[in-house]
Amino acid sequence: MKGKSFEEHLIENAYKKLEELVENARNLVDFSEKDFQILANRKEILLSWADEFAHEFYETLLRYPKTAKIFERISVEVVKERFKKWYVDLVSGKGGEEFYKEQFFIGLVHIHNKIDNNLMIFMANHLKRHFLGKAFKSFQPEEAIYVFQAFSKLVDFVVALTVEGYIFTLYEGLLDVAGLKPSLVERMMKLKLEEIYKIFKKDFVVHHD
């Protein structure tokens, strides 16, 4: 029987990873379709913030020289439009498989555009804080917290998808380029990680007498 092609193998493993992440989120942070619905029920208000958030996103990136370099590769308008589309999709109640796959793909886009995960994580936190401020101005305190919690869970889930998509594609790409079996790589990495662990334990861990 003919073995699976790289494309078939890649897609199959990506689906497995997506299912794993959804299951983890459901069990650890009570993530569910209800979170999408909470935002969708207030879509009109939340969508009215899209342009402001897109502008704030762009301005924040531009203020820091390291992130400002992004605009050497991607135009300002493209960045703003991509962010706005992402935000609109998030608060419009578009959950389900297609939404998850698209968010997973964002990790690949980040690799392609040389955007580090730590920058994405910090910007996600920046957005959540900005969203919280707007929520308290637009809703009663109890409702503001309720809406923010749903938004925060979705953003955290998307961040997890993006990070895992980033790692997944690098790992799968490396395996294909090197022509190595996953089991062999795992054994090699285990040995190397033990070595790295000892190095950092020696130099980074503070010992108290």
C-alpha atoms as an extended CHARMM CRD file, in Angstrom:
* protein
*
       209  EXT
         1         1  MET       CA              0.0000000000        0.0000000000        0.0000000000  PROA      1               0.0000000000
         2         2  LYS       CA              1.3170000000        3.3910000000       -0.9490000000  PROA      2               0.0000000000
         3         3  GLY       CA              2.3390000000        5.5670000000        1.9880000000  PROA      3               0.0000000000
         4         4  LYS       CA              0.7680000000        8.9140000000        2.7120000000  PROA      4               0.0000000000
         5         5  SER       CA              2.0660000000       11.9540000000        0.9030000000  PROA      5               0.0000000000
         6         6  PHE       CA              3.6000000000       14.7990000000        2.9020000000  PROA      6               0.0000000000
         7         7  GLU       CA              0.4520000000       16.8530000000        2.2960000000  PROA      7               0.0000000000
         8         8  GLU       CA             -1.8690000000       14.0860000000        3.5380000000  PROA      8               0.0000000000
         9         9  HSD       CA              0.3030000000       13.4750000000        6.5880000000  PROA      9               0.0000000000
        10        10  LEU       CA              0.4840000000       17.1960000000        7.3530000000  PROA      10              0.0000000000
        11        11  ILE       CA             -3.2650000000       17.8040000000        7.1290000000  PROA      11              0.0000000000
        12        12  GLU       CA             -4.0850000000       14.7090000000        9.1840000000  PROA      12              0.0000000000
        13        13  ASN       CA             -1.7240000000       15.7400000000       11.9820000000  PROA      13              0.0000000000
        14        14  ALA       CA             -2.9870000000       19.3180000000       11.8830000000  PROA      14              0.0000000000
        15        15  TYR       CA             -6.5620000000       18.1140000000       12.4490000000  PROA      15              0.0000000000
        16        16  LYS       CA             -5.3980000000       16.0040000000       15.3830000000  PROA      16              0.0000000000
        17        17  LYS       CA             -3.6510000000       19.0070000000       16.8960000000  PROA      17              0.0000000000
        18        18  LEU       CA             -6.7460000000       21.1830000000       16.4450000000  PROA      18              0.0000000000
        19        19  GLU       CA             -8.9490000000       18.6030000000       18.1610000000  PROA      19              0.0000000000
        20        20  GLU       CA             -6.4630000000       18.3530000000       21.0160000000  PROA      20              0.0000000000
        21        21  LEU       CA             -6.3990000000       22.1230000000       21.5380000000  PROA      21              0.0000000000
        22        22  VAL       CA            -10.1860000000       22.4450000000       21.5070000000  PROA      22              0.0000000000
        23        23  GLU       CA            -10.4600000000       19.6380000000       24.0540000000  PROA      23              0.0000000000
        24        24  ASN       CA             -7.8000000000       21.2110000000       26.2880000000  PROA      24              0.0000000000
        25        25  ALA       CA             -9.5140000000       24.6040000000       26.1810000000  PROA      25              0.0000000000
        26        26  ARG       CA            -12.9060000000       23.1110000000       27.0040000000  PROA      26              0.0000000000
        27        27  ASN       CA            -11.5650000000       21.2990000000       30.0410000000  PROA      27              0.0000000000
        28        28  LEU       CA             -9.1420000000       23.8940000000       31.3890000000  PROA      28              0.0000000000
        29        29  VAL       CA            -10.8620000000       27.2550000000       30.7860000000  PROA      29              0.0000000000
        30        30  ASP       CA            -14.4710000000       26.1790000000       30.1370000000  PROA      30              0.0000000000
        31        31  PHE       CA            -14.1940000000       27.2930000000       26.5220000000  PROA      31              0.0000000000
        32        32  SER       CA            -17.3330000000       26.6090000000       24.4740000000  PROA      32              0.0000000000
        33        33  GLU       CA            -19.4880000000       27.8620000000       21.6170000000  PROA      33              0.0000000000
        34        34  LYS       CA            -21.3170000000       29.8990000000       24.2550000000  PROA      34              0.0000000000
        35        35  ASP       CA            -18.3590000000       32.2930000000       24.2950000000  PROA      35              0.0000000000
        36        36  PHE       CA            -18.8350000000       33.0040000000       20.6020000000  PROA      36              0.0000000000
        37        37  GLN       CA            -22.5390000000       33.5600000000       21.2010000000  PROA      37              0.0000000000
        38        38  ILE       CA            -21.9650000000       36.0180000000       24.0540000000  PROA      38              0.0000000000
        39        39  LEU       CA            -19.9720000000       38.2170000000       21.6910000000  PROA      39              0.0000000000
        40        40  ALA       CA            -22.3050000000       37.6780000000       18.7380000000  PROA      40              0.0000000000
        41        41  ASN       CA            -25.2510000000       38.8810000000       20.8450000000  PROA      41              0.0000000000
        42        42  ARG       CA            -23.4490000000       42.2110000000       21.2870000000  PROA      42              0.0000000000
        43        43  LYS       CA            -21.9400000000       42.2670000000       17.8220000000  PROA      43              0.0000000000
        44        44  GLU       CA            -23.2370000000       45.6930000000       16.8590000000  PROA      44              0.0000000000
        45        45  ILE       CA            -21.4070000000       47.3890000000       19.7290000000  PROA      45              0.0000000000
        46        46  LEU       CA            -18.2590000000       45.2770000000       19.4580000000  PROA      46              0.0000000000
        47        47  LEU       CA            -17.9490000000       45.7880000000       15.6980000000  PROA      47              0.0000000000
        48        48  SER       CA            -18.1050000000       49.5490000000       16.2020000000  PROA      48              0.0000000000
        49        49  TRP       CA            -14.7410000000       49.2860000000       17.9760000000  PROA      49              0.0000000000
        50        50  ALA       CA            -12.9900000000       47.5630000000       15.0550000000  PROA      50              0.0000000000
        51        51  ASP       CA            -11.4650000000       50.6390000000       13.4080000000  PROA      51              0.0000000000
        52        52  GLU       CA            -10.2530000000       52.0380000000       16.7190000000  PROA      52              0.0000000000
        53        53  PHE       CA             -8.6260000000       48.7450000000       17.6820000000  PROA      53              0.0000000000
        54        54  ALA       CA             -7.0190000000       48.3750000000       14.2410000000  PROA      54              0.0000000000
        55        55  HSD       CA             -5.5720000000       51.8880000000       14.5110000000  PROA      55              0.0000000000
        56        56  GLU       CA             -4.3310000000       51.2610000000       18.0550000000  PROA      56              0.0000000000
        57        57  PHE       CA             -2.7940000000       47.9610000000       16.9430000000  PROA      57              0.0000000000
        58        58  TYR       CA             -0.9040000000       49.6740000000       14.1330000000  PROA      58              0.0000000000
        59        59  GLU       CA              0.2150000000       52.6060000000       16.3130000000  PROA      59              0.0000000000
        60        60  THR       CA              1.5330000000       50.2810000000       19.0140000000  PROA      60              0.0000000000
        61        61  LEU       CA              3.5600000000       48.2700000000       16.5120000000  PROA      61              0.0000000000
        62        62  LEU       CA              4.9110000000       51.4440000000       14.9610000000  PROA      62              0.0000000000
        63        63  ARG       CA              6.0960000000       52.9060000000       18.2870000000  PROA      63              0.0000000000
        64        64  TYR       CA              8.4770000000       50.0340000000       19.0040000000  PROA      64              0.0000000000
        65        65  PRO       CA             11.4500000000       49.8100000000       16.5790000000  PROA      65              0.0000000000
        66        66  LYS       CA             11.5020000000       46.0050000000       16.6290000000  PROA      66              0.0000000000
        67        67  THR       CA              7.8510000000       45.6640000000       15.6190000000  PROA      67              0.0000000000
        68        68  ALA       CA              8.0020000000       48.6980000000       13.3360000000  PROA      68              0.0000000000
        69        69  LYS       CA             10.2730000000       46.6030000000       11.0990000000  PROA      69              0.0000000000
        70        70  ILE       CA              7.2140000000       44.5370000000       10.2050000000  PROA      70              0.0000000000
        71        71  PHE       CA              6.1370000000       47.4010000000        7.9660000000  PROA      71              0.0000000000
        72        72  GLU       CA              9.2790000000       46.9840000000        5.8880000000  PROA      72              0.0000000000
        73        73  ARG       CA              7.7960000000       43.6850000000        4.6810000000  PROA      73              0.0000000000
        74        74  ILE       CA              4.0560000000       44.3600000000        4.9080000000  PROA      74              0.0000000000
        75        75  SER       CA              2.2270000000       47.6030000000        4.1940000000  PROA      75              0.0000000000
        76        76  VAL       CA              0.4130000000       49.4770000000        6.9480000000  PROA      76              0.0000000000
        77        77  GLU       CA             -2.9340000000       49.0380000000        5.2230000000  PROA      77              0.0000000000
        78        78  VAL       CA             -2.4750000000       45.2790000000        4.8800000000  PROA      78              0.0000000000
        79        79  VAL       CA             -1.6330000000       44.9350000000        8.5860000000  PROA      79              0.0000000000
        80        80  LYS       CA             -4.6070000000       47.0500000000        9.6350000000  PROA      80              0.0000000000
        81        81  GLU       CA             -7.0100000000       45.2120000000        7.3290000000  PROA      81              0.0000000000
        82        82  ARG       CA             -5.7950000000       41.7830000000        8.4390000000  PROA      82              0.0000000000
        83        83  PHE       CA             -6.1510000000       42.7250000000       12.0690000000  PROA      83              0.0000000000
        84        84  LYS       CA             -9.5930000000       44.2220000000       11.5100000000  PROA      84              0.0000000000
        85        85  LYS       CA            -10.7810000000       41.0890000000        9.6910000000  PROA      85              0.0000000000
        86        86  TRP       CA             -9.4670000000       38.9070000000       12.5020000000  PROA      86              0.0000000000
        87        87  TYR       CA            -11.2250000000       41.0120000000       15.1520000000  PROA      87              0.0000000000
        88        88  VAL       CA            -14.4880000000       41.1230000000       13.1850000000  PROA      88              0.0000000000
        89        89  ASP       CA            -14.4340000000       37.3400000000       12.7470000000  PROA      89              0.0000000000
        90        90  LEU       CA            -13.7530000000       36.8970000000       16.4580000000  PROA      90              0.0000000000
        91        91  VAL       CA            -16.6600000000       38.9990000000       17.7360000000  PROA      91              0.0000000000
        92        92  SER       CA            -19.1380000000       37.9520000000       15.0420000000  PROA      92              0.0000000000
        93        93  GLY       CA            -19.7260000000       34.5120000000       16.5110000000  PROA      93              0.0000000000
        94        94  LYS       CA            -17.9090000000       32.6610000000       13.7330000000  PROA      94              0.0000000000
        95        95  GLY       CA            -16.8360000000       29.5630000000       15.6110000000  PROA      95              0.0000000000
        96        96  GLY       CA            -16.5420000000       26.0140000000       14.3800000000  PROA      96              0.0000000000
        97        97  GLU       CA            -14.0530000000       24.0940000000       12.2940000000  PROA      97              0.0000000000
        98        98  GLU       CA            -13.4710000000       26.7040000000        9.5950000000  PROA      98              0.0000000000
        99        99  PHE       CA            -12.7060000000       29.3780000000       12.1760000000  PROA      99              0.0000000000
       100       100  TYR       CA            -10.2840000000       27.0790000000       14.0160000000  PROA      100             0.0000000000
       101       101  LYS       CA             -8.4840000000       26.1410000000       10.8050000000  PROA      101             0.0000000000
       102       102  GLU       CA             -8.0960000000       29.7700000000        9.8060000000  PROA      102             0.0000000000
       103       103  GLN       CA             -6.6490000000       30.7080000000       13.1940000000  PROA      103             0.0000000000
       104       104  PHE       CA             -4.2720000000       27.7370000000       13.0380000000  PROA      104             0.0000000000
       105       105  PHE       CA             -3.0850000000       29.0080000000        9.6630000000  PROA      105             0.0000000000
       106       106  ILE       CA             -2.1850000000       32.3590000000       11.2360000000  PROA      106             0.0000000000
       107       107  GLY       CA              0.7660000000       30.6280000000       12.8830000000  PROA      107             0.0000000000
       108       108  LEU       CA              2.0750000000       29.8440000000        9.4100000000  PROA      108             0.0000000000
       109       109  VAL       CA              1.5630000000       33.4560000000        8.3490000000  PROA      109             0.0000000000
       110       110  HSD       CA              3.6340000000       34.5710000000       11.3380000000  PROA      110             0.0000000000
       111       111  ILE       CA              6.4730000000       32.2570000000       10.3420000000  PROA      111             0.0000000000
       112       112  HSD       CA              6.3140000000       33.5140000000        6.7730000000  PROA      112             0.0000000000
       113       113  ASN       CA              6.4770000000       37.1320000000        7.9510000000  PROA      113             0.0000000000
       114       114  LYS       CA              9.1180000000       36.4360000000       10.6280000000  PROA      114             0.0000000000
       115       115  ILE       CA              6.9160000000       37.5240000000       13.5270000000  PROA      115             0.0000000000
       116       116  ASP       CA              7.9720000000       36.0010000000       16.8410000000  PROA      116             0.0000000000
       117       117  ASN       CA              5.3820000000       34.3880000000       19.0900000000  PROA      117             0.0000000000
       118       118  ASN       CA              6.3000000000       36.5790000000       22.0480000000  PROA      118             0.0000000000
       119       119  LEU       CA              5.3580000000       39.7060000000       20.0780000000  PROA      119             0.0000000000
       120       120  MET       CA              2.0040000000       38.1820000000       19.1600000000  PROA      120             0.0000000000
       121       121  ILE       CA              1.3400000000       37.2020000000       22.7890000000  PROA      121             0.0000000000
       122       122  PHE       CA              2.1620000000       40.6740000000       24.0880000000  PROA      122             0.0000000000
       123       123  MET       CA             -0.0510000000       42.3070000000       21.4650000000  PROA      123             0.0000000000
       124       124  ALA       CA             -2.9010000000       39.9560000000       22.3770000000  PROA      124             0.0000000000
       125       125  ASN       CA             -2.5660000000       41.0930000000       25.9790000000  PROA      125             0.0000000000
       126       126  HSD       CA             -2.5310000000       44.7220000000       24.8430000000  PROA      126             0.0000000000
       127       127  LEU       CA             -5.7500000000       44.1560000000       22.9030000000  PROA      127             0.0000000000
       128       128  LYS       CA             -7.4810000000       42.4660000000       25.8440000000  PROA      128             0.0000000000
       129       129  ARG       CA             -6.6860000000       45.3730000000       28.1560000000  PROA      129             0.0000000000
       130       130  HSD       CA             -7.9560000000       47.8540000000       25.5720000000  PROA      130             0.0000000000
       131       131  PHE       CA            -11.1030000000       45.7580000000       25.0830000000  PROA      131             0.0000000000
       132       132  LEU       CA            -11.7270000000       45.6680000000       28.8330000000  PROA      132             0.0000000000
       133       133  GLY       CA            -11.5680000000       49.4570000000       29.0460000000  PROA      133             0.0000000000
       134       134  LYS       CA            -14.0710000000       49.8110000000       26.2070000000  PROA      134             0.0000000000
       135       135  ALA       CA            -16.3450000000       47.1810000000       27.7460000000  PROA      135             0.0000000000
       136       136  PHE       CA            -16.6180000000       49.0780000000       31.0320000000  PROA      136             0.0000000000
       137       137  LYS       CA            -17.5090000000       52.2390000000       29.1370000000  PROA      137             0.0000000000
       138       138  SER       CA            -20.1980000000       50.4970000000       27.0850000000  PROA      138             0.0000000000
       139       139  PHE       CA            -21.8030000000       48.0200000000       29.5100000000  PROA      139             0.0000000000
       140       140  GLN       CA            -22.7770000000       47.8140000000       33.1430000000  PROA      140             0.0000000000
       141       141  PRO       CA            -19.8860000000       46.4480000000       35.2720000000  PROA      141             0.0000000000
       142       142  GLU       CA            -21.3000000000       42.9280000000       35.6410000000  PROA      142             0.0000000000
       143       143  GLU       CA            -22.0290000000       42.6310000000       31.9230000000  PROA      143             0.0000000000
       144       144  ALA       CA            -18.6620000000       44.1680000000       31.0210000000  PROA      144             0.0000000000
       145       145  ILE       CA            -16.8550000000       41.4490000000       32.9730000000  PROA      145             0.0000000000
       146       146  TYR       CA            -19.0890000000       38.7800000000       31.4310000000  PROA      146             0.0000000000
       147       147  VAL       CA            -18.3280000000       39.9870000000       27.8940000000  PROA      147             0.0000000000
       148       148  PHE       CA            -14.6350000000       40.4500000000       28.6190000000  PROA      148             0.0000000000
       149       149  GLN       CA            -14.2940000000       36.9160000000       29.9910000000  PROA      149             0.0000000000
       150       150  ALA       CA            -15.7650000000       35.4910000000       26.7880000000  PROA      150             0.0000000000
       151       151  PHE       CA            -13.4960000000       37.6750000000       24.6530000000  PROA      151             0.0000000000
       152       152  SER       CA            -10.4560000000       36.8420000000       26.7680000000  PROA      152             0.0000000000
       153       153  LYS       CA            -11.0640000000       33.0930000000       26.4520000000  PROA      153             0.0000000000
       154       154  LEU       CA            -11.3940000000       33.3760000000       22.6880000000  PROA      154             0.0000000000
       155       155  VAL       CA             -8.2370000000       35.4680000000       22.3630000000  PROA      155             0.0000000000
       156       156  ASP       CA             -6.2870000000       33.0650000000       24.5790000000  PROA      156             0.0000000000
       157       157  PHE       CA             -7.5650000000       30.1450000000       22.5330000000  PROA      157             0.0000000000
       158       158  VAL       CA             -6.5390000000       31.8490000000       19.2960000000  PROA      158             0.0000000000
       159       159  VAL       CA             -3.1180000000       32.6240000000       20.7830000000  PROA      159             0.0000000000
       160       160  ALA       CA             -2.7320000000       28.9320000000       21.6720000000  PROA      160             0.0000000000
       161       161  LEU       CA             -3.7660000000       27.9550000000       18.1440000000  PROA      161             0.0000000000
       162       162  THR       CA             -1.2990000000       30.3950000000       16.6450000000  PROA      162             0.0000000000
       163       163  VAL       CA              1.5930000000       29.2680000000       18.8550000000  PROA      163             0.0000000000
       164       164  GLU       CA              0.8540000000       25.5980000000       18.2120000000  PROA      164             0.0000000000
       165       165  GLY       CA              0.4430000000       26.2550000000       14.5000000000  PROA      165             0.0000000000
       166       166  TYR       CA              3.8340000000       27.9600000000       14.5300000000  PROA      166             0.0000000000
       167       167  ILE       CA              5.5510000000       25.0870000000       16.3530000000  PROA      167             0.0000000000
       168       168  PHE       CA              3.6850000000       22.4210000000       14.3980000000  PROA      168             0.0000000000
       169       169  THR       CA              4.6890000000       23.7290000000       10.9790000000  PROA      169             0.0000000000
       170       170  LEU       CA              8.3230000000       24.1930000000       11.9860000000  PROA      170             0.0000000000
       171       171  TYR       CA              8.4550000000       20.6640000000       13.3980000000  PROA      171             0.0000000000
       172       172  GLU       CA              6.7330000000       19.0250000000       10.4410000000  PROA      172             0.0000000000
       173       173  GLY       CA              8.8090000000       21.0250000000        7.9890000000  PROA      173             0.0000000000
       174       174  LEU       CA             12.0290000000       19.9950000000        9.7280000000  PROA      174             0.0000000000
       175       175  LEU       CA             11.0390000000       16.3320000000        9.6910000000  PROA      175             0.0000000000
       176       176  ASP       CA             10.2930000000       16.4690000000        5.9790000000  PROA      176             0.0000000000
       177       177  VAL       CA             13.4750000000       18.3420000000        5.0520000000  PROA      177             0.0000000000
       178       178  ALA       CA             15.6920000000       16.0750000000        7.1680000000  PROA      178             0.0000000000
       179       179  GLY       CA             13.8250000000       12.9230000000        6.1600000000  PROA      179             0.0000000000
       180       180  LEU       CA             13.7370000000       11.7130000000        9.7600000000  PROA      180             0.0000000000
       181       181  LYS       CA             11.1350000000        9.6330000000       11.5620000000  PROA      181             0.0000000000
       182       182  PRO       CA              9.2880000000       11.3670000000       14.4430000000  PROA      182             0.0000000000
       183       183  SER       CA             10.2710000000        8.6070000000       16.8980000000  PROA      183             0.0000000000
       184       184  LEU       CA             13.9650000000        9.1100000000       16.1100000000  PROA      184             0.0000000000
       185       185  VAL       CA             13.7000000000       12.8910000000       16.4350000000  PROA      185             0.0000000000
       186       186  GLU       CA             11.9160000000       12.5300000000       19.7720000000  PROA      186             0.0000000000
       187       187  ARG       CA             14.6980000000       10.3200000000       21.1350000000  PROA      187             0.0000000000
       188       188  MET       CA             17.3690000000       12.6960000000       19.8710000000  PROA      188             0.0000000000
       189       189  MET       CA             15.5370000000       15.7100000000       21.2980000000  PROA      189             0.0000000000
       190       190  LYS       CA             15.0670000000       14.0050000000       24.6530000000  PROA      190             0.0000000000
       191       191  LEU       CA             18.8210000000       13.5040000000       24.9680000000  PROA      191             0.0000000000
       192       192  LYS       CA             19.5970000000       17.0290000000       23.8360000000  PROA      192             0.0000000000
       193       193  LEU       CA             16.9670000000       18.5630000000       26.1380000000  PROA      193             0.0000000000
       194       194  GLU       CA             18.4710000000       16.7110000000       29.0960000000  PROA      194             0.0000000000
       195       195  GLU       CA             21.7970000000       18.3270000000       28.2620000000  PROA      195             0.0000000000
       196       196  ILE       CA             20.2080000000       21.7720000000       27.8650000000  PROA      196             0.0000000000
       197       197  TYR       CA             18.2420000000       21.3300000000       31.1040000000  PROA      197             0.0000000000
       198       198  LYS       CA             21.4480000000       20.6640000000       33.0480000000  PROA      198             0.0000000000
       199       199  ILE       CA             23.1420000000       23.7230000000       31.5490000000  PROA      199             0.0000000000
       200       200  PHE       CA             20.3060000000       26.0600000000       32.5020000000  PROA      200             0.0000000000
       201       201  LYS       CA             19.8250000000       24.4530000000       35.8960000000  PROA      201             0.0000000000
       202       202  LYS       CA             23.4690000000       25.1510000000       36.6390000000  PROA      202             0.0000000000
       203       203  ASP       CA             23.5610000000       28.7550000000       35.3930000000  PROA      203             0.0000000000
       204       204  PHE       CA             19.9900000000       30.0470000000       35.7850000000  PROA      204             0.0000000000
       205       205  VAL       CA             18.5910000000       28.4960000000       38.9540000000  PROA      205             0.0000000000
       206       206  VAL       CA             19.2280000000       30.4870000000       42.1270000000  PROA      206             0.0000000000
       207       207  HSD       CA             20.2830000000       28.2220000000       44.9620000000  PROA      207             0.0000000000
       208       208  HSD       CA             19.5550000000       29.2360000000       48.5410000000  PROA      208             0.0000000000
       209       209  ASP       CA             21.6740000000       27.9640000000       51.3890000000  PROA      209             0.0000000000
